[in-house]
Amino acid sequence: MRFLLDIVNTAEAGGVPFLVNLVSAAEEGAGHPKGPPELPNIVTVIYDQFSSAGFAQFLHHWENVFFSLLIALFLGTLCHFASRKPQLVPKGLQNFLEMIVEGLSNFVCGILGEEGKKYVPFLGTLFIYILCMNLFGLVPGMKSPSSSINTTAALAITVFAYVQYTGIRKLGVLGYLDHFAGRPRDLVGIMLVPLMFPLHIISELAKPLSLSLRLFGNIMGEDVLIAVFVGLGVSILAFTNLPLGVPIHFPFVFLAMLTSAVQALVFAALSTIYFLMMFPHEEH
Amino acid sequence: MELDYGQIVTQILGFILVLWIMKRFAWKPLLRILQERSERVKSELGEAEKQRLDMQKLRQEYEEKLREIDAEARARLQEAVKNAQRIASEIKEDARGDVKEMLGRARDEIERDRAEALVQLRNEVVDIALRASEKVLRESMDTARHRKMVAEFIRDLDSVDA
Amino acid sequence: MTFQTALGLSVPLAVSIAAFASALGLGKMGAAAMEAIGRQPEAAPKIQLAMIIGFAFIEALTIYALVTMFVLQTKIS
């Protein structure tokens, strides 16, 4: 988890110029009235109250990292309390977490086979972390860190790096290059190498891009949807001049819960499949 | 910049509504699933424990049986050895008896042979004695006696003719 | 016509076209997956997983359009 957060930090600090540029345009609008509507969270409240104070500005700048850390803290505490006194017959929290871990282990090993056991901690953490990040946006006063492309890009780059590392470890440097050259075995294959090589590189690079954009877009979309409907609910009761609204957005919360789970699952499943593609095969 | 606190309040209201709905409809199935899992684990553990005990019992039984079989085999072996010894001594006894019998028979035969031989010897001795006495008789019979005898014979012949 | 007007007209249109096309794709995929599950109910978990991953791939295209919309939205006003 800390590993992921480190990556998040580096990405936030400008590790991904292209993606950051791409979305800084979108993010710029977030705070200003002209961007996509966004619900207020505790950081924006603090910033609203103490906009001149240093810590408020710091928090506002590192908003997504703050929430990521909060989620990491939450998960760590949860796991600590669940595994503090492990019992043979699980009860309560331990039972719940054991069920999740068992399910994730079965899921990863179902795709990768027996040797997938090694990747269960990474992929399982990815799933749980992303799920929590997605669902955090539904809690009042909180924000989904994954509705910022910096977070999702960091996760996707982590997966990308780990997948490439696994490829080099599993196939060897030559096998890795061979994999990129499309495994030429005959004359036609060798002649196709100049075509296959850039193609493979582009497809490898497209993986983290599509991973991060998919997650970001979905969560951002769902948050914006909820924000729009909350705004509508507030405007219904605008004539009372009270800070009140009709919660007409609640059906979309269920939709968002579904999307959150599905997107976390998709992110984990696609990462698993990228790992699978790097494993040595007999036939390709 | 100013925040619309109404949005936060609305969101809280919606969240409470969602929580209520979740508790109403999703909490019980979740608890049931967890309960089922807990029970399954417990029953599996119990099953494993039971199987372990069964295994132990079975092994004990097997070991006991094996020990029994071992003892029985040893007893049988001893019995067989005893039997063999008995049979060997019987055979020896038999053989001794047979030899004795054969010896007796042989002695009888020899006895009989000797008796026969004695009888034959006696006969032969008698024969020889007869022949010797005949010879002696023939030696002692002189011409006169011969003549007399011939004459007698002729006389007899005459009487027959008559 | 300023470029803002052009964007304001074309960006929602782009998203809607993308949504339309990927809805067609999703519908086809869902139909095929349901048919497969109906034919082989015991393979349902595997088919569902493949279906969800396929959904993700198709849906990603709409999401790209949506992201583009978010990016361009700041330029409209």
Coordinates of C-alpha atoms in Angstrom, one line a residue:
Chain A
M1 CA 0.0 0.0 0.0
R2 CA 2.7 2.4 0.9
F3 CA 4.4 1.5 -2.4
L4 CA 1.3 2.5 -4.3
L5 CA 1.1 5.7 -2.4
D6 CA 4.7 6.6 -3.1
I7 CA 3.8 6.2 -6.8
V8 CA 0.8 8.3 -6.3
N9 CA 3.0 11.0 -4.8
T10 CA 5.5 10.9 -7.6
A11 CA 2.7 11.1 -10.1
E12 CA 1.1 14.0 -8.3
A13 CA 4.4 15.8 -8.2
G14 CA 4.5 15.9 -12.0
G15 CA 5.8 12.4 -12.9
V16 CA 3.4 12.1 -15.8
P17 CA 3.7 15.4 -17.7
F18 CA 1.5 14.4 -20.6
L19 CA -1.4 13.0 -18.5
V20 CA -1.1 15.8 -16.0
N21 CA -1.2 18.4 -18.8
L22 CA -4.1 16.6 -20.4
V23 CA -6.1 16.7 -17.2
S24 CA -4.8 19.7 -15.6
A25 CA -7.1 21.4 -18.1
A26 CA -10.0 19.5 -16.7
E27 CA -8.8 19.9 -13.1
E28 CA -8.3 23.6 -13.5
G29 CA -12.0 23.9 -13.9
A30 CA -12.8 21.8 -10.9
G31 CA -12.4 24.5 -8.4
H32 CA -13.8 27.2 -10.6
P33 CA -17.4 27.5 -11.5
K34 CA -16.8 26.8 -15.1
G35 CA -15.5 23.3 -14.7
P36 CA -17.5 20.1 -14.3
P37 CA -19.6 20.4 -11.2
E38 CA -18.0 18.9 -8.1
L39 CA -19.4 18.2 -4.7
P40 CA -17.8 20.0 -1.7
N41 CA -15.6 17.8 0.5
I42 CA -13.9 18.5 3.8
V43 CA -10.8 19.8 2.2
T44 CA -12.7 22.3 0.2
V45 CA -14.6 23.3 3.3
I46 CA -11.4 23.8 5.2
Y47 CA -10.0 25.8 2.2
D48 CA -13.2 27.8 2.2
Q49 CA -12.9 28.7 5.8
F50 CA -9.1 29.2 6.1
S51 CA -8.2 30.0 2.5
S52 CA -5.3 32.2 3.6
A53 CA -3.8 29.6 6.0
G54 CA -0.8 27.7 4.8
F55 CA -2.0 24.2 5.8
A56 CA -5.3 24.8 4.1
Q57 CA -3.6 25.7 0.9
F58 CA -1.3 22.7 1.3
L59 CA -4.3 20.4 1.8
H60 CA -6.1 21.9 -1.1
H61 CA -3.1 21.4 -3.3
W62 CA -2.6 17.8 -2.2
E63 CA -6.3 17.0 -2.0
N64 CA -6.2 13.7 -3.8
V65 CA -3.1 12.5 -1.9
F66 CA -4.8 13.5 1.3
F67 CA -7.8 11.3 0.5
S68 CA -5.6 8.5 -0.7
L69 CA -3.7 8.5 2.6
L70 CA -7.0 8.6 4.4
I71 CA -8.1 5.5 2.6
A72 CA -4.8 3.8 3.2
L73 CA -5.1 4.6 6.8
F74 CA -8.7 3.3 6.9
L75 CA -7.7 0.1 5.2
G76 CA -4.7 -0.4 7.4
T77 CA -6.7 0.1 10.5
L78 CA -9.4 -2.2 9.3
C79 CA -7.0 -5.0 8.5
H80 CA -5.1 -4.5 11.7
F81 CA -8.3 -4.9 13.8
A82 CA -9.5 -7.8 11.7
S83 CA -6.3 -9.7 12.0
R84 CA -5.3 -8.8 15.5
K85 CA -6.7 -11.9 17.1
P86 CA -7.0 -14.5 14.4
Q87 CA -9.4 -17.3 15.2
L88 CA -9.6 -20.7 13.6
V89 CA -13.4 -20.3 13.1
P90 CA -13.7 -16.7 11.6
K91 CA -16.3 -14.4 13.0
G92 CA -17.3 -10.9 12.2
L93 CA -14.7 -8.7 10.6
Q94 CA -12.2 -11.4 10.2
N95 CA -14.7 -13.5 8.4
F96 CA -15.6 -10.7 6.1
L97 CA -12.1 -9.9 5.1
E98 CA -11.2 -13.6 4.8
M99 CA -14.1 -14.0 2.4
I100 CA -12.8 -11.1 0.3
V101 CA -9.2 -12.4 0.3
E102 CA -10.4 -15.8 -0.6
G103 CA -12.4 -14.5 -3.4
L104 CA -9.6 -12.4 -4.8
S105 CA -7.2 -15.3 -4.5
N106 CA -9.6 -17.6 -6.4
F107 CA -10.1 -14.9 -9.0
V108 CA -6.4 -14.3 -9.7
C109 CA -5.5 -17.9 -9.6
G110 CA -8.4 -18.7 -11.9
I111 CA -6.8 -16.6 -14.5
L112 CA -3.1 -17.0 -13.9
G113 CA -3.1 -20.6 -12.6
E114 CA -1.0 -21.9 -9.7
E115 CA 1.9 -19.4 -10.2
G116 CA -0.6 -16.6 -9.8
K117 CA -0.4 -17.0 -6.0
K118 CA 2.6 -14.7 -6.1
Y119 CA 0.6 -11.8 -7.6
V120 CA -2.4 -12.1 -5.4
P121 CA -1.2 -9.6 -2.8
F122 CA -0.5 -6.9 -5.5
L123 CA -3.6 -7.5 -7.5
G124 CA -5.8 -7.9 -4.5
T125 CA -4.5 -4.7 -2.9
L126 CA -5.1 -3.0 -6.2
F127 CA -8.7 -4.1 -6.2
I128 CA -9.5 -3.3 -2.6
Y129 CA -7.7 0.1 -2.8
I130 CA -9.5 1.1 -6.0
L131 CA -12.8 -0.1 -4.7
C132 CA -12.4 2.0 -1.6
M133 CA -11.2 5.0 -3.6
N134 CA -14.3 4.7 -5.8
L135 CA -16.7 4.3 -3.0
F136 CA -15.2 7.1 -0.9
G137 CA -16.7 9.6 -3.3
L138 CA -20.1 8.6 -2.2
V139 CA -19.6 9.4 1.5
P140 CA -20.5 13.0 2.3
G141 CA -17.5 15.2 2.8
M142 CA -15.2 12.8 1.0
K143 CA -13.8 12.7 -2.5
S144 CA -12.9 9.9 -4.8
P145 CA -9.1 10.2 -5.3
S146 CA -9.7 8.1 -8.5
S147 CA -11.8 10.9 -10.0
S148 CA -8.5 12.6 -10.6
I149 CA -6.4 11.2 -13.5
N150 CA -3.2 11.6 -11.5
T151 CA -4.2 8.9 -9.1
T152 CA -5.4 6.5 -11.7
A153 CA -2.4 7.2 -13.9
A154 CA -0.1 6.4 -11.0
L155 CA -1.9 3.1 -10.4
A156 CA -1.7 2.2 -14.1
I157 CA 2.0 3.1 -14.3
T158 CA 2.6 0.9 -11.3
V159 CA 0.9 -2.0 -13.0
F160 CA 2.8 -1.2 -16.3
A161 CA 6.1 -1.2 -14.5
Y162 CA 5.4 -4.4 -12.6
V163 CA 4.2 -6.1 -15.8
Q164 CA 7.3 -5.2 -17.7
Y165 CA 9.5 -6.2 -14.8
T166 CA 7.7 -9.5 -14.6
G167 CA 8.1 -10.0 -18.4
I168 CA 11.9 -9.4 -18.2
R169 CA 12.1 -11.7 -15.2
K170 CA 10.0 -14.5 -16.7
L171 CA 11.2 -14.4 -20.3
G172 CA 14.7 -13.1 -19.9
V173 CA 16.0 -10.0 -21.8
L174 CA 16.2 -11.9 -25.0
G175 CA 12.9 -13.5 -24.6
Y176 CA 11.4 -10.2 -23.7
L177 CA 12.7 -8.6 -26.9
D178 CA 11.6 -11.7 -28.8
H179 CA 8.1 -11.2 -27.3
F180 CA 8.2 -7.6 -28.6
A181 CA 9.3 -8.7 -32.0
G182 CA 6.3 -10.9 -32.3
R183 CA 8.2 -14.2 -31.8
P184 CA 9.6 -14.5 -35.3
R185 CA 10.2 -18.2 -36.1
D186 CA 10.2 -18.2 -39.9
L187 CA 11.1 -15.9 -42.8
V188 CA 7.8 -14.1 -42.8
G189 CA 8.0 -13.5 -39.1
I190 CA 11.5 -12.0 -39.4
M191 CA 10.3 -9.8 -42.3
L192 CA 7.5 -8.6 -40.1
V193 CA 9.7 -7.6 -37.2
P194 CA 10.1 -3.9 -38.2
L195 CA 6.3 -3.8 -38.3
M196 CA 5.6 -5.8 -35.1
F197 CA 8.2 -4.1 -32.9
P198 CA 6.6 -0.6 -32.9
L199 CA 3.2 -2.1 -32.9
H200 CA 3.9 -4.0 -29.7
I201 CA 5.5 -1.0 -28.1
I202 CA 2.5 1.1 -28.9
S203 CA 0.1 -1.5 -27.6
E204 CA 2.1 -1.9 -24.4
L205 CA 2.1 1.9 -23.9
A206 CA -1.6 2.1 -24.7
K207 CA -2.4 -0.3 -21.8
P208 CA -1.7 2.1 -18.9
L209 CA -3.2 4.9 -20.9
S210 CA -6.5 3.0 -21.4
L211 CA -6.4 1.7 -17.8
S212 CA -6.0 5.1 -16.2
L213 CA -8.4 6.9 -18.6
R214 CA -11.1 4.2 -18.1
L215 CA -11.0 4.4 -14.4
F216 CA -10.7 8.2 -14.3
G217 CA -13.5 8.7 -16.8
N218 CA -15.9 6.3 -15.1
I219 CA -15.4 7.6 -11.6
M220 CA -15.3 11.3 -12.7
G221 CA -18.5 10.7 -14.7
E222 CA -20.3 9.1 -11.8
D223 CA -19.2 11.9 -9.4
V224 CA -20.2 14.6 -11.8
L225 CA -23.6 12.9 -12.3
I226 CA -24.2 12.8 -8.6
A227 CA -23.0 16.4 -8.2
V228 CA -25.4 17.5 -11.0
F229 CA -28.3 15.8 -9.3
V230 CA -27.4 17.1 -5.9
G231 CA -27.3 20.6 -7.4
L232 CA -30.7 20.0 -8.9
G233 CA -32.0 18.8 -5.5
V234 CA -30.7 22.0 -3.9
S235 CA -32.2 24.2 -6.6
I236 CA -35.6 22.6 -6.0
L237 CA -35.6 24.0 -2.5
A238 CA -33.7 27.2 -3.4
F239 CA -36.8 29.3 -2.6
T240 CA -36.5 28.5 1.1
N241 CA -33.1 30.1 1.2
L242 CA -32.0 27.3 3.6
P243 CA -29.0 25.0 3.1
L244 CA -31.3 22.2 2.2
G245 CA -32.1 20.0 -0.7
V246 CA -34.1 17.0 -1.9
P247 CA -31.9 14.0 -2.1
I248 CA -33.0 13.0 -5.6
H249 CA -29.5 11.8 -6.4
F250 CA -29.8 8.6 -4.3
P251 CA -30.7 6.2 -7.2
F252 CA -27.5 7.3 -8.8
V253 CA -25.6 6.4 -5.7
F254 CA -26.6 2.8 -6.3
L255 CA -25.6 3.1 -9.9
A256 CA -22.3 4.6 -8.7
M257 CA -21.8 1.7 -6.3
L258 CA -22.3 -0.7 -9.1
T259 CA -19.9 1.2 -11.4
S260 CA -17.3 1.5 -8.7
A261 CA -17.3 -2.3 -8.1
V262 CA -17.3 -3.1 -11.8
Q263 CA -14.4 -0.6 -12.5
A264 CA -12.3 -1.9 -9.6
L265 CA -12.9 -5.4 -10.9
V266 CA -12.1 -4.4 -14.5
F267 CA -8.9 -2.7 -13.4
A268 CA -7.8 -5.8 -11.4
A269 CA -8.9 -8.2 -14.1
L270 CA -7.1 -6.3 -16.9
S271 CA -3.9 -6.1 -14.8
T272 CA -4.2 -9.8 -14.2
I273 CA -4.5 -10.4 -17.9
Y274 CA -1.6 -8.1 -18.7
F275 CA 0.4 -10.3 -16.3
L276 CA -0.9 -13.4 -18.1
M277 CA 0.2 -12.0 -21.5
M278 CA 3.8 -11.7 -20.1
F279 CA 4.0 -15.3 -19.0
P280 CA 5.9 -17.6 -21.3
H281 CA 3.6 -19.6 -23.6
E282 CA 4.3 -22.5 -25.8
E283 CA 1.9 -21.2 -28.5
H284 CA 1.2 -17.5 -29.0
Chain B
M1 CA -14.9 31.2 -3.8
E2 CA -17.9 30.2 -1.9
L3 CA -19.3 26.8 -1.1
D4 CA -22.9 25.7 -1.3
Y5 CA -23.4 24.0 2.1
G6 CA -26.8 23.0 0.9
Q7 CA -25.1 20.5 -1.3
I8 CA -23.3 18.9 1.6
V9 CA -26.6 18.7 3.6
T10 CA -28.3 17.2 0.6
Q11 CA -25.5 14.7 0.2
I12 CA -25.7 13.7 3.8
L13 CA -29.5 13.2 3.5
G14 CA -29.0 11.1 0.4
F15 CA -26.3 9.1 2.1
I16 CA -28.5 8.4 5.1
L17 CA -31.3 7.3 2.7
V18 CA -28.9 5.0 0.9
L19 CA -27.6 3.6 4.1
W20 CA -31.1 2.9 5.3
I21 CA -32.0 1.1 2.1
M22 CA -28.8 -0.9 2.2
K23 CA -29.4 -1.9 5.8
R24 CA -33.0 -2.8 4.9
F25 CA -32.2 -4.9 1.9
A26 CA -28.6 -5.8 1.7
W27 CA -27.5 -6.2 5.3
K28 CA -29.4 -9.4 6.0
P29 CA -28.2 -11.3 3.0
L30 CA -24.6 -10.2 3.8
L31 CA -24.9 -11.4 7.3
R32 CA -26.4 -14.7 6.1
I33 CA -23.5 -15.2 3.7
L34 CA -21.0 -14.5 6.4
Q35 CA -22.9 -16.8 8.8
E36 CA -22.9 -19.5 6.2
R37 CA -19.2 -19.1 5.6
S38 CA -18.5 -19.2 9.3
E39 CA -20.5 -22.4 9.6
R40 CA -19.0 -23.9 6.6
V41 CA -15.5 -23.3 8.0
K42 CA -16.5 -24.7 11.3
S43 CA -18.1 -27.8 9.8
E44 CA -15.0 -28.2 7.6
L45 CA -12.8 -27.9 10.6
G46 CA -15.0 -30.4 12.5
E47 CA -14.9 -32.7 9.5
A48 CA -11.2 -32.5 9.3
E49 CA -10.9 -33.2 13.0
K50 CA -13.3 -36.1 12.7
Q51 CA -11.4 -37.4 9.8
R52 CA -8.1 -37.1 11.7
L53 CA -9.6 -39.0 14.7
D54 CA -11.0 -41.6 12.3
M55 CA -7.7 -42.0 10.7
Q56 CA -6.0 -42.4 14.0
K57 CA -8.5 -45.0 15.1
L58 CA -8.2 -46.8 11.9
R59 CA -4.4 -46.8 12.2
Q60 CA -4.6 -48.0 15.7
E61 CA -6.9 -50.8 14.6
Y62 CA -4.6 -51.7 11.8
E63 CA -1.6 -51.8 14.1
E64 CA -3.5 -54.0 16.5
K65 CA -4.6 -56.3 13.8
L66 CA -1.1 -56.3 12.4
R67 CA 0.3 -57.2 15.8
E68 CA -2.3 -60.0 16.1
I69 CA -1.4 -61.3 12.8
D70 CA 2.2 -61.2 13.7
A71 CA 1.6 -63.1 16.9
E72 CA -0.6 -65.6 15.1
A73 CA 2.1 -66.1 12.5
R74 CA 4.7 -66.6 15.1
A75 CA 2.5 -69.1 16.9
R76 CA 1.8 -70.9 13.7
L77 CA 5.4 -71.0 12.9
Q78 CA 6.2 -72.5 16.3
E79 CA 3.4 -75.0 15.9
A80 CA 4.7 -76.0 12.5
V81 CA 8.2 -76.4 13.9
K82 CA 6.8 -78.6 16.6
N83 CA 4.8 -80.6 14.1
A84 CA 7.8 -81.0 12.0
Q85 CA 9.8 -82.2 14.9
R86 CA 7.1 -84.6 15.9
I87 CA 6.8 -85.9 12.3
A88 CA 10.6 -86.3 12.1
S89 CA 10.7 -88.3 15.3
E90 CA 7.8 -90.4 14.1
I91 CA 9.5 -91.1 10.9
K92 CA 12.6 -92.0 12.8
E93 CA 10.6 -94.3 15.0
D94 CA 8.9 -95.8 12.0
A95 CA 12.2 -96.3 10.3
R96 CA 13.7 -98.0 13.4
G97 CA 10.7 -100.3 13.6
D98 CA 10.9 -101.1 10.0
V99 CA 14.6 -101.9 10.3
K100 CA 13.9 -104.1 13.3
E101 CA 11.2 -106.0 11.4
M102 CA 13.4 -106.4 8.4
L103 CA 16.2 -107.6 10.5
G104 CA 13.9 -110.1 12.2
R105 CA 12.6 -111.3 8.9
A106 CA 16.1 -111.7 7.5
R107 CA 17.1 -113.6 10.6
D108 CA 14.1 -115.9 10.2
E109 CA 14.9 -116.5 6.6
I110 CA 18.5 -117.3 7.5
E111 CA 17.2 -119.7 10.2
R112 CA 14.9 -121.4 7.7
D113 CA 17.7 -121.6 5.2
R114 CA 19.9 -123.1 7.7
A115 CA 17.3 -125.6 8.7
E116 CA 16.7 -126.5 5.1
A117 CA 20.4 -126.9 4.6
L118 CA 20.6 -129.1 7.7
V119 CA 17.8 -131.3 6.4
Q120 CA 19.5 -131.5 3.0
L121 CA 22.8 -132.2 4.6
R122 CA 21.3 -135.0 6.6
N123 CA 19.7 -136.5 3.6
E124 CA 22.9 -136.3 1.7
V125 CA 24.7 -137.9 4.6
V126 CA 22.2 -140.7 4.7
D127 CA 22.6 -141.1 0.9
I128 CA 26.3 -141.2 1.2
A129 CA 26.1 -143.6 4.1
L130 CA 23.7 -145.8 2.1
R131 CA 25.9 -145.7 -0.9
A132 CA 29.0 -146.5 1.2
S133 CA 27.1 -149.3 2.9
E134 CA 26.0 -150.6 -0.4
K135 CA 29.6 -150.4 -1.6
V136 CA 30.6 -152.2 1.5
L137 CA 27.9 -154.7 1.0
R138 CA 28.9 -155.2 -2.6
E139 CA 32.5 -155.7 -1.5
S140 CA 31.5 -158.2 1.1
M141 CA 29.2 -160.3 -1.2
D142 CA 31.4 -163.1 -2.7
T143 CA 31.0 -165.3 -5.7
A144 CA 29.6 -168.1 -3.9
R145 CA 26.9 -166.0 -2.6
H146 CA 26.3 -164.7 -6.0
R147 CA 26.0 -168.1 -7.4
K148 CA 23.6 -169.1 -4.8
M149 CA 21.6 -166.2 -5.4
V150 CA 21.5 -166.7 -9.1
A151 CA 20.6 -170.3 -8.6
E152 CA 17.9 -169.3 -6.3
F153 CA 16.7 -166.9 -8.9
I154 CA 16.7 -169.4 -11.6
R155 CA 14.8 -171.6 -9.3
D156 CA 12.3 -169.1 -8.7
L157 CA 12.0 -168.6 -12.4
D158 CA 11.4 -172.3 -12.8
S159 CA 8.7 -172.1 -10.3
V160 CA 7.1 -169.3 -12.1
D161 CA 7.2 -171.3 -15.3
A162 CA 5.5 -174.0 -13.7
Chain C
M1 CA -19.6 31.1 -35.4
T2 CA -17.0 31.2 -32.7
F3 CA -15.0 28.1 -31.9
Q4 CA -16.9 28.0 -28.6
T5 CA -20.2 27.6 -30.4
A6 CA -18.7 24.9 -32.5
L7 CA -17.4 23.1 -29.5
G8 CA -20.6 23.6 -27.6
L9 CA -22.4 22.0 -30.5
S10 CA -20.0 19.2 -31.4
V11 CA -18.8 18.0 -28.0
P12 CA -22.1 16.7 -26.7
L13 CA -22.8 15.3 -30.1
A14 CA -19.4 13.5 -30.0
V15 CA -20.2 12.0 -26.7
S16 CA -23.7 11.0 -27.8
I17 CA -22.4 9.3 -31.0
A18 CA -19.8 7.4 -29.0
A19 CA -22.4 6.4 -26.5
F20 CA -24.7 5.3 -29.3
A21 CA -22.1 3.1 -30.9
S22 CA -20.8 1.6 -27.8
A23 CA -24.4 0.9 -26.7
L24 CA -24.8 -1.1 -29.8
G25 CA -21.7 -3.0 -29.1
L26 CA -22.6 -3.6 -25.5
G27 CA -26.0 -4.8 -26.5
K28 CA -24.6 -7.2 -28.9
M29 CA -22.1 -8.5 -26.5
G30 CA -24.6 -8.8 -23.6
A31 CA -27.0 -10.7 -25.9
A32 CA -24.2 -13.1 -26.9
A33 CA -23.1 -13.6 -23.3
M34 CA -26.6 -14.2 -22.1
E35 CA -27.1 -16.7 -24.8
A36 CA -23.9 -18.4 -23.9
I37 CA -25.0 -18.5 -20.2
G38 CA -28.4 -19.8 -21.2
R39 CA -26.7 -22.6 -23.1
Q40 CA -24.1 -23.4 -20.5
P41 CA -25.3 -22.2 -17.1
E42 CA -22.4 -23.9 -15.3
A43 CA -19.9 -21.7 -17.1
A44 CA -21.6 -18.5 -16.0
P45 CA -18.8 -17.1 -13.8
K46 CA -16.3 -17.4 -16.6
I47 CA -18.6 -15.9 -19.2
Q48 CA -19.5 -13.1 -16.8
L49 CA -15.9 -12.2 -16.2
A50 CA -15.1 -12.2 -19.9
M51 CA -18.3 -10.2 -20.5
I52 CA -17.3 -7.6 -17.9
I53 CA -13.9 -7.2 -19.4
G54 CA -15.3 -6.9 -22.8
F55 CA -17.7 -4.3 -21.5
A56 CA -14.8 -2.4 -20.1
F57 CA -13.1 -2.4 -23.4
I58 CA -16.1 -1.1 -25.3
E59 CA -17.2 1.3 -22.6
A60 CA -13.7 2.8 -22.5
L61 CA -14.3 4.3 -25.9
T62 CA -17.3 6.2 -24.6
I63 CA -15.2 7.2 -21.6
Y64 CA -12.6 8.6 -24.0
A65 CA -15.2 10.8 -25.5
L66 CA -16.4 11.8 -22.1
V67 CA -12.8 12.7 -21.0
T68 CA -12.4 14.7 -24.2
M69 CA -15.6 16.5 -23.3
F70 CA -14.3 17.3 -19.8
V71 CA -11.1 18.6 -21.3
L72 CA -12.9 20.7 -23.9
Q73 CA -15.6 21.9 -21.5
T74 CA -13.2 24.3 -19.9
K75 CA -12.6 25.9 -23.3
I76 CA -16.2 26.5 -24.1
S77 CA -17.0 29.3 -21.7

